[in-house]
Amino acid sequence: MSKNQHWRQADARQASESERYARPIPSRSFLLEVLAKAGTPLTAEGFAALLKLRDKGLRAALEARLGAMVRDGELLRNRRDEYLLLERVSVVTGQVTGHRDGFGFLVPDDGSDDLFLPPGQMRTVMHGDRVAARVVGIDARNRKEGAIVEVLERRTHQVAGRFHLERDVGFVEPDNRRISQRIVIPARDRNGATHGALVVAELVQVPSRHAEAIGRITRILPELGIADTAIELAIASHQLPHEFSPAVLREARRFGKQLDGATMGERVDLRLVPLITIDGDDARDFDDAVFAEPTRGGWRLLVAIADVSHYVRPGMALDTEARLRATSVYFPHRVIPMLPEELSNQLCSLMPDVDRACMVAEMSVTREGKVTRAKFYAAVMRSHARLTYTKAAEALVDRRPDVRASITAEALTSLEALYDVYRALRRHREVRGALDFESAEVKVVVGEDGRVAELKSYPRNDAHRLIEECMIAANVEAAGFLKKHKMPALYRVHAQPDEDRILELKRFLATRGLLLETDGEMDPQKLSRLLKQVHGRPDAAMLEGMIIRSLAQAVYQPENIGHFGLALTEYAHFTSPIRRYPDLLVHRAIRHALSGEAVEDFEHPTREMVVFGQECSSRERRADEATRGVVTYLKCEFMKERVGETFAGVVTGVTDFGLFVQLEGLQVDGLIHVATLGRDYYRYEEDRRTLVGERSGQRFTLGDKLTVRVTRVDPSDRKIDLELVAQTEVAFHPRRKAGKKEVKVAPRIAAKRGPLKGPRNGPAKGPRHGSDKKSRSR
């Protein structure tokens, strides 16, 4: 930059900065250019001097922006308060994932392998913090080990849990088991809390190598109904935003309840087209509608999605809040929406018989299930029917006359065409080798008294699959449209599985008489063929679980690397902008491309999309963890009333300290400790995941069916203890070859208790296959 050239003229992003801020400062991309040209680290004062910023207000705004860039992993700040380019420093940035046993992992922003963080490194950070670390070696389990260089952002500002008093020392034991540190509460900051109370504590002092974290109790949680208490605890533990500010509510209410004439604008009028919605029985936000009709070579398929981007614009309080939440959170008995109900359940919801703004993906589908043409446009629609998955399946599969008679003729005609489209798309899915996991979903049903009434299984039917295939088709075309127009956007990517995990899976499958081809690059078709072999076996559910755990986790990022699980070269989330922020960003990018404006003028440049991807992926994991925690807690509460009862179960995990067993039909997990297996010494064969009794010769391995008795339940610790009643069915017990690794385990020596869900090479990451099935994410 020459001495005479003012930064406002040199910064290519100043036009968009001026639209968003009354007093704009240099953009992030320009600050990175300045630092690169300087060739040396710069302080905030150094930046201000180079840019000739003398105004105190602008200098303060500059410092705030530099701090935000450090927080988002775009810059690194050293101990001299100088800012450095990350590419000039050999560090890895990412988010810390804690483990209840005190260690943790750094999940890198770039999607590379996790770094193991030993307990000594975890003393100074908490689950969810963003850090920069360097690789310092390889640990005993062949994992890259990291050492933290700098904490980029402290993300844990409060914890929730039980308050304890021991010898007049007060502390909070976090309910979130990924936070292994206790929080010390000085006497003056206990705010009336008594021993055993559920509390929320604000962090006053972060943990260090030599001192524990210190907090102040800000709230004592009322212990209401079991479900409500569990949800309130999860909200506080995971710091989930759950209340909308007055500014956000004012913006949402300003639009009114009906579609106005101005919104109609130049939209395509689809109100006479019999679009229908198909959702779960308890759904309240209807963000997608579908229609199909036969054509000469196949079908015309319309997927209409609520046009949230028309209402929620950059710079609005609504947008800031939606970005902060990133996703709606679905608990049993309660939903925390991403957008206020005035939008999510009313104006943007595609309810029947009302006019609604939508974005449409119109596709031509061949009889072979290929999409040959697609276009996007803004439209106005009117849903002709609100169907549930059950009702749609009864009409299409069971062909019940009473159900079919309750649907209008035009809607039923479209529904039949949609079923034909589904079968064609399904055939194409099988040809390309997309992975398909078909286990039923078990939901927690909460009664009016706030207690768990039942655990109910909801098997998937063809209506679920129909909507899933239509949504996937629209998502694929959205990704292709964005790629064609070179728009910055977030893709939903699912990386190739880690080679070590696949080799470990292959070795295990070989012990079960199954061959996984691993020659050359792993592709989904090989795993798909394996799943077909597994289908129908007694140990099918367990083997599917092993395959899922060997896969990577799907994430959001602007770099398109394809979706392994769905066997797709490009994939983006387009179909749920009411409840997912990435979908809203995709809609904005499509709208910008349709307007004909230059890519450079899009409000969200690629560098900003990188940050969005990290945030959305992280907040999606946060929501999943919160939901899983509540569900597990409520399942434990349900089982408390069944201590002493016997159940059928299947072995889902084997360790040197015992067997993890899932109770059939309930998806409830418990542990049979090795000490309760009988008076014998048990040898743990690690490669086969098998326990073998030295005296009795009795063997226990994955997939074995057992009869078990519930002996103890601890909901606060999410643990269920079981004891063996009988081994009812053996899954597969081949003879082992000599020379394999064995670990002898004495039954009466106390062994360390593992996590409820069974062992893993690291923290649980939720569903790993990333198929993003609409019915399951409700």
CSV table of N, CA, C and O in Angstrom, one decimal, residues 418-484:
chain,number,residue,atom,x,y,z
A,418,LEU,N,-45.3,-38.9,-6.1
A,418,LEU,CA,-44.1,-38.8,-5.2
A,418,LEU,C,-43.6,-40.2,-4.8
A,418,LEU,O,-42.4,-40.4,-4.7
A,419,TYR,N,-44.5,-41.1,-4.6
A,419,TYR,CA,-44.0,-42.5,-4.3
A,419,TYR,C,-43.2,-43.1,-5.4
A,419,TYR,O,-42.2,-43.8,-5.2
A,420,ASP,N,-43.7,-42.9,-6.6
A,420,ASP,CA,-43.0,-43.4,-7.8
A,420,ASP,C,-41.6,-42.7,-7.9
A,420,ASP,O,-40.6,-43.4,-8.2
A,421,VAL,N,-41.5,-41.4,-7.7
A,421,VAL,CA,-40.3,-40.7,-7.7
A,421,VAL,C,-39.3,-41.3,-6.6
A,421,VAL,O,-38.1,-41.5,-6.9
A,422,TYR,N,-39.9,-41.5,-5.4
A,422,TYR,CA,-39.1,-42.1,-4.4
A,422,TYR,C,-38.4,-43.4,-4.8
A,422,TYR,O,-37.2,-43.6,-4.6
A,423,ARG,N,-39.2,-44.3,-5.4
A,423,ARG,CA,-38.7,-45.6,-5.7
A,423,ARG,C,-37.6,-45.5,-6.8
A,423,ARG,O,-36.6,-46.2,-6.8
A,424,ALA,N,-37.7,-44.5,-7.7
A,424,ALA,CA,-36.7,-44.3,-8.7
A,424,ALA,C,-35.4,-43.7,-8.0
A,424,ALA,O,-34.3,-44.1,-8.3
A,425,LEU,N,-35.6,-42.7,-7.1
A,425,LEU,CA,-34.5,-42.1,-6.4
A,425,LEU,C,-33.8,-43.2,-5.6
A,425,LEU,O,-32.5,-43.2,-5.4
A,426,ARG,N,-34.6,-44.0,-5.0
A,426,ARG,CA,-34.0,-45.1,-4.1
A,426,ARG,C,-33.2,-46.0,-4.9
A,426,ARG,O,-32.1,-46.5,-4.5
A,427,ARG,N,-33.6,-46.4,-6.1
A,427,ARG,CA,-32.8,-47.3,-7.0
A,427,ARG,C,-31.5,-46.6,-7.3
A,427,ARG,O,-30.4,-47.3,-7.3
A,428,HIS,N,-31.5,-45.3,-7.6
A,428,HIS,CA,-30.3,-44.7,-8.0
A,428,HIS,C,-29.4,-44.6,-6.8
A,428,HIS,O,-28.1,-44.7,-6.9
A,429,ARG,N,-30.0,-44.4,-5.6
A,429,ARG,CA,-29.2,-44.3,-4.3
A,429,ARG,C,-28.4,-45.7,-4.2
A,429,ARG,O,-27.2,-45.7,-3.8
A,430,GLU,N,-29.1,-46.8,-4.4
A,430,GLU,CA,-28.4,-48.1,-4.3
A,430,GLU,C,-27.4,-48.3,-5.3
A,430,GLU,O,-26.3,-48.9,-5.0
A,431,VAL,N,-27.6,-47.8,-6.5
A,431,VAL,CA,-26.5,-47.9,-7.5
A,431,VAL,C,-25.3,-47.2,-7.2
A,431,VAL,O,-24.2,-47.7,-7.4
A,432,ARG,N,-25.4,-46.0,-6.6
A,432,ARG,CA,-24.2,-45.2,-6.3
A,432,ARG,C,-23.6,-45.7,-5.0
A,432,ARG,O,-22.4,-45.3,-4.7
A,433,GLY,N,-24.3,-46.5,-4.2
A,433,GLY,CA,-23.7,-47.1,-3.0
A,433,GLY,C,-23.8,-46.3,-1.8
A,433,GLY,O,-22.9,-46.4,-0.9
A,434,ALA,N,-24.8,-45.4,-1.6
A,434,ALA,CA,-25.0,-44.7,-0.4
A,434,ALA,C,-25.2,-45.6,0.8
A,434,ALA,O,-25.8,-46.6,0.6
A,435,LEU,N,-24.7,-45.2,1.9
A,435,LEU,CA,-24.8,-46.1,3.1
A,435,LEU,C,-26.3,-45.9,3.7
A,435,LEU,O,-26.8,-44.8,3.6
A,436,ASP,N,-26.8,-47.0,4.2
A,436,ASP,CA,-28.2,-47.0,4.6
A,436,ASP,C,-28.3,-47.7,6.0
A,436,ASP,O,-28.0,-48.9,6.0
A,437,PHE,N,-28.6,-47.0,7.0
A,437,PHE,CA,-28.8,-47.5,8.3
A,437,PHE,C,-30.3,-47.4,8.7
A,437,PHE,O,-30.8,-46.3,8.7
A,438,GLU,N,-30.8,-48.6,9.1
A,438,GLU,CA,-32.3,-48.6,9.2
A,438,GLU,C,-32.8,-48.9,10.6
A,438,GLU,O,-33.9,-49.3,10.8
A,439,SER,N,-32.0,-48.6,11.6
A,439,SER,CA,-32.4,-48.9,13.0
A,439,SER,C,-33.6,-48.0,13.4
A,439,SER,O,-33.7,-46.9,13.0
A,440,ALA,N,-34.5,-48.6,14.2
A,440,ALA,CA,-35.7,-47.8,14.6
A,440,ALA,C,-35.3,-46.8,15.7
A,440,ALA,O,-34.3,-47.0,16.4
A,441,GLU,N,-36.0,-45.7,15.8
A,441,GLU,CA,-35.7,-44.7,16.8
A,441,GLU,C,-36.6,-44.9,18.0
A,441,GLU,O,-37.8,-45.1,17.9
A,442,VAL,N,-36.0,-44.8,19.1
A,442,VAL,CA,-36.8,-44.9,20.4
A,442,VAL,C,-36.9,-43.6,21.0
A,442,VAL,O,-35.9,-42.9,21.3
A,443,LYS,N,-38.1,-43.1,21.2
A,443,LYS,CA,-38.3,-41.8,21.8
A,443,LYS,C,-38.8,-41.9,23.2
A,443,LYS,O,-39.5,-42.8,23.6
A,444,VAL,N,-38.4,-40.9,24.0
A,444,VAL,CA,-38.9,-40.8,25.4
A,444,VAL,C,-40.2,-40.0,25.4
A,444,VAL,O,-40.3,-38.9,24.9
A,445,VAL,N,-41.2,-40.7,25.9
A,445,VAL,CA,-42.6,-40.1,26.0
A,445,VAL,C,-42.8,-39.6,27.4
A,445,VAL,O,-42.7,-40.4,28.3
A,446,VAL,N,-43.0,-38.3,27.5
A,446,VAL,CA,-43.2,-37.6,28.8
A,446,VAL,C,-44.7,-37.5,29.1
A,446,VAL,O,-45.4,-36.9,28.3
A,447,GLY,N,-45.1,-37.9,30.3
A,447,GLY,CA,-46.5,-37.7,30.7
A,447,GLY,C,-46.8,-36.3,31.2
A,447,GLY,O,-45.9,-35.5,31.4
A,448,GLU,N,-48.1,-36.1,31.6
A,448,GLU,CA,-48.5,-34.8,32.1
A,448,GLU,C,-47.8,-34.5,33.4
A,448,GLU,O,-47.7,-33.3,33.7
A,449,ASP,N,-47.4,-35.5,34.2
A,449,ASP,CA,-46.8,-35.2,35.5
A,449,ASP,C,-45.3,-34.9,35.3
A,449,ASP,O,-44.6,-34.8,36.3
A,450,GLY,N,-44.8,-34.9,34.1
A,450,GLY,CA,-43.4,-34.6,33.9
A,450,GLY,C,-42.5,-35.8,34.0
A,450,GLY,O,-41.2,-35.7,33.9
A,451,ARG,N,-43.0,-37.0,34.3
A,451,ARG,CA,-42.2,-38.2,34.4
A,451,ARG,C,-42.3,-38.9,33.1
A,451,ARG,O,-43.1,-38.7,32.2
A,452,VAL,N,-41.4,-39.9,32.9
A,452,VAL,CA,-41.3,-40.7,31.7
A,452,VAL,C,-42.4,-41.7,31.7
A,452,VAL,O,-42.5,-42.6,32.6
A,453,ALA,N,-43.3,-41.6,30.7
A,453,ALA,CA,-44.5,-42.5,30.6
A,453,ALA,C,-44.0,-43.8,30.0
A,453,ALA,O,-44.5,-44.9,30.4
A,454,GLU,N,-43.2,-43.7,28.9
A,454,GLU,CA,-42.8,-44.9,28.2
A,454,GLU,C,-41.6,-44.6,27.3
A,454,GLU,O,-41.4,-43.4,27.0
A,455,LEU,N,-40.9,-45.6,26.9
A,455,LEU,CA,-39.9,-45.5,25.8
A,455,LEU,C,-40.5,-46.2,24.6
A,455,LEU,O,-40.7,-47.4,24.6
A,456,LYS,N,-40.8,-45.4,23.6
A,456,LYS,CA,-41.6,-45.9,22.4
A,456,LYS,C,-40.8,-46.0,21.2
A,456,LYS,O,-40.1,-45.0,20.8
A,457,SER,N,-40.8,-47.1,20.5
A,457,SER,CA,-40.0,-47.3,19.3
A,457,SER,C,-40.8,-46.8,18.1
A,457,SER,O,-42.0,-47.1,18.0
A,458,TYR,N,-40.1,-46.1,17.2
A,458,TYR,CA,-40.8,-45.5,16.0
A,458,TYR,C,-40.0,-46.0,14.8
A,458,TYR,O,-39.0,-45.4,14.4
A,459,PRO,N,-40.4,-47.2,14.2
A,459,PRO,CA,-39.7,-47.7,13.1
A,459,PRO,C,-39.9,-46.8,11.9
A,459,PRO,O,-41.0,-46.1,11.7
A,460,ARG,N,-38.9,-46.7,11.0
A,460,ARG,CA,-39.1,-45.9,9.8
A,460,ARG,C,-39.9,-46.6,8.7
A,460,ARG,O,-39.9,-47.8,8.6
A,461,ASN,N,-40.7,-45.8,8.0
A,461,ASN,CA,-41.6,-46.4,7.0
A,461,ASN,C,-41.2,-45.7,5.7
A,461,ASN,O,-40.3,-44.8,5.6
A,462,ASP,N,-41.9,-46.1,4.6
A,462,ASP,CA,-41.6,-45.5,3.3
A,462,ASP,C,-41.9,-44.0,3.2
A,462,ASP,O,-41.3,-43.3,2.3
A,463,ALA,N,-42.8,-43.5,4.0
A,463,ALA,CA,-43.1,-42.1,4.0
A,463,ALA,C,-41.8,-41.3,4.5
A,463,ALA,O,-41.5,-40.2,3.9
A,464,HIS,N,-41.2,-41.8,5.5
A,464,HIS,CA,-39.9,-41.2,6.0
A,464,HIS,C,-38.9,-41.2,4.8
A,464,HIS,O,-38.3,-40.2,4.6
A,465,ARG,N,-38.8,-42.3,4.2
A,465,ARG,CA,-37.8,-42.5,3.1
A,465,ARG,C,-38.1,-41.6,1.9
A,465,ARG,O,-37.2,-41.1,1.3
A,466,LEU,N,-39.4,-41.5,1.6
A,466,LEU,CA,-39.8,-40.6,0.5
A,466,LEU,C,-39.4,-39.2,0.7
A,466,LEU,O,-38.7,-38.6,-0.2
A,467,ILE,N,-39.7,-38.6,1.9
A,467,ILE,CA,-39.3,-37.3,2.2
A,467,ILE,C,-37.7,-37.1,2.2
A,467,ILE,O,-37.2,-36.2,1.7
A,468,GLU,N,-37.1,-38.1,2.8
A,468,GLU,CA,-35.6,-38.1,2.9
A,468,GLU,C,-35.0,-38.0,1.5
A,468,GLU,O,-34.1,-37.2,1.2
A,469,GLU,N,-35.5,-38.8,0.5
A,469,GLU,CA,-34.9,-38.8,-0.8
A,469,GLU,C,-35.2,-37.5,-1.6
A,469,GLU,O,-34.4,-37.0,-2.3
A,470,CYS,N,-36.4,-37.0,-1.4
A,470,CYS,CA,-36.7,-35.7,-2.0
A,470,CYS,C,-35.8,-34.6,-1.5
A,470,CYS,O,-35.4,-33.7,-2.2
A,471,MET,N,-35.6,-34.6,-0.1
A,471,MET,CA,-34.8,-33.5,0.5
A,471,MET,C,-33.3,-33.7,0.0
A,471,MET,O,-32.6,-32.7,-0.3
A,472,ILE,N,-32.8,-34.9,-0.1
A,472,ILE,CA,-31.5,-35.1,-0.5
A,472,ILE,C,-31.3,-34.6,-2.0
A,472,ILE,O,-30.3,-34.0,-2.3
A,473,ALA,N,-32.3,-34.9,-2.8
A,473,ALA,CA,-32.2,-34.5,-4.2
A,473,ALA,C,-32.1,-32.9,-4.3
A,473,ALA,O,-31.3,-32.4,-5.0
A,474,ALA,N,-33.0,-32.3,-3.5
A,474,ALA,CA,-32.9,-30.8,-3.5
A,474,ALA,C,-31.6,-30.3,-2.9
A,474,ALA,O,-31.1,-29.3,-3.4
A,475,ASN,N,-31.1,-30.9,-1.9
A,475,ASN,CA,-29.8,-30.5,-1.3
A,475,ASN,C,-28.7,-30.7,-2.3
A,475,ASN,O,-27.8,-29.8,-2.4
A,476,VAL,N,-28.7,-31.7,-3.1
A,476,VAL,CA,-27.7,-32.0,-4.1
A,476,VAL,C,-27.7,-30.9,-5.1
A,476,VAL,O,-26.7,-30.3,-5.6
A,477,GLU,N,-28.9,-30.6,-5.6
A,477,GLU,CA,-29.0,-29.6,-6.7
A,477,GLU,C,-28.6,-28.2,-6.1
A,477,GLU,O,-28.1,-27.4,-6.9
A,478,ALA,N,-28.9,-27.9,-4.9
A,478,ALA,CA,-28.5,-26.6,-4.3
A,478,ALA,C,-27.0,-26.5,-4.3
A,478,ALA,O,-26.4,-25.5,-4.6
A,479,ALA,N,-26.3,-27.6,-3.9
A,479,ALA,CA,-24.9,-27.6,-3.9
A,479,ALA,C,-24.3,-27.4,-5.3
A,479,ALA,O,-23.4,-26.6,-5.5
A,480,GLY,N,-24.9,-28.1,-6.3
A,480,GLY,CA,-24.4,-27.9,-7.6
A,480,GLY,C,-24.7,-26.5,-8.2
A,480,GLY,O,-23.8,-26.0,-8.9
A,481,PHE,N,-25.8,-25.9,-7.8
A,481,PHE,CA,-26.1,-24.6,-8.2
A,481,PHE,C,-25.0,-23.6,-7.7
A,481,PHE,O,-24.5,-22.7,-8.4
A,482,LEU,N,-24.7,-23.7,-6.4
A,482,LEU,CA,-23.7,-22.8,-5.7
A,482,LEU,C,-22.4,-23.0,-6.3
A,482,LEU,O,-21.6,-22.1,-6.6
A,483,LYS,N,-22.0,-24.3,-6.6
A,483,LYS,CA,-20.7,-24.6,-7.2
A,483,LYS,C,-20.6,-24.0,-8.6
A,483,LYS,O,-19.6,-23.4,-9.0
A,484,LYS,N,-21.7,-24.1,-9.4
A,484,LYS,CA,-21.7,-23.6,-10.7
A,484,LYS,C,-21.5,-22.1,-10.8
A,484,LYS,O,-20.8,-21.5,-11.6
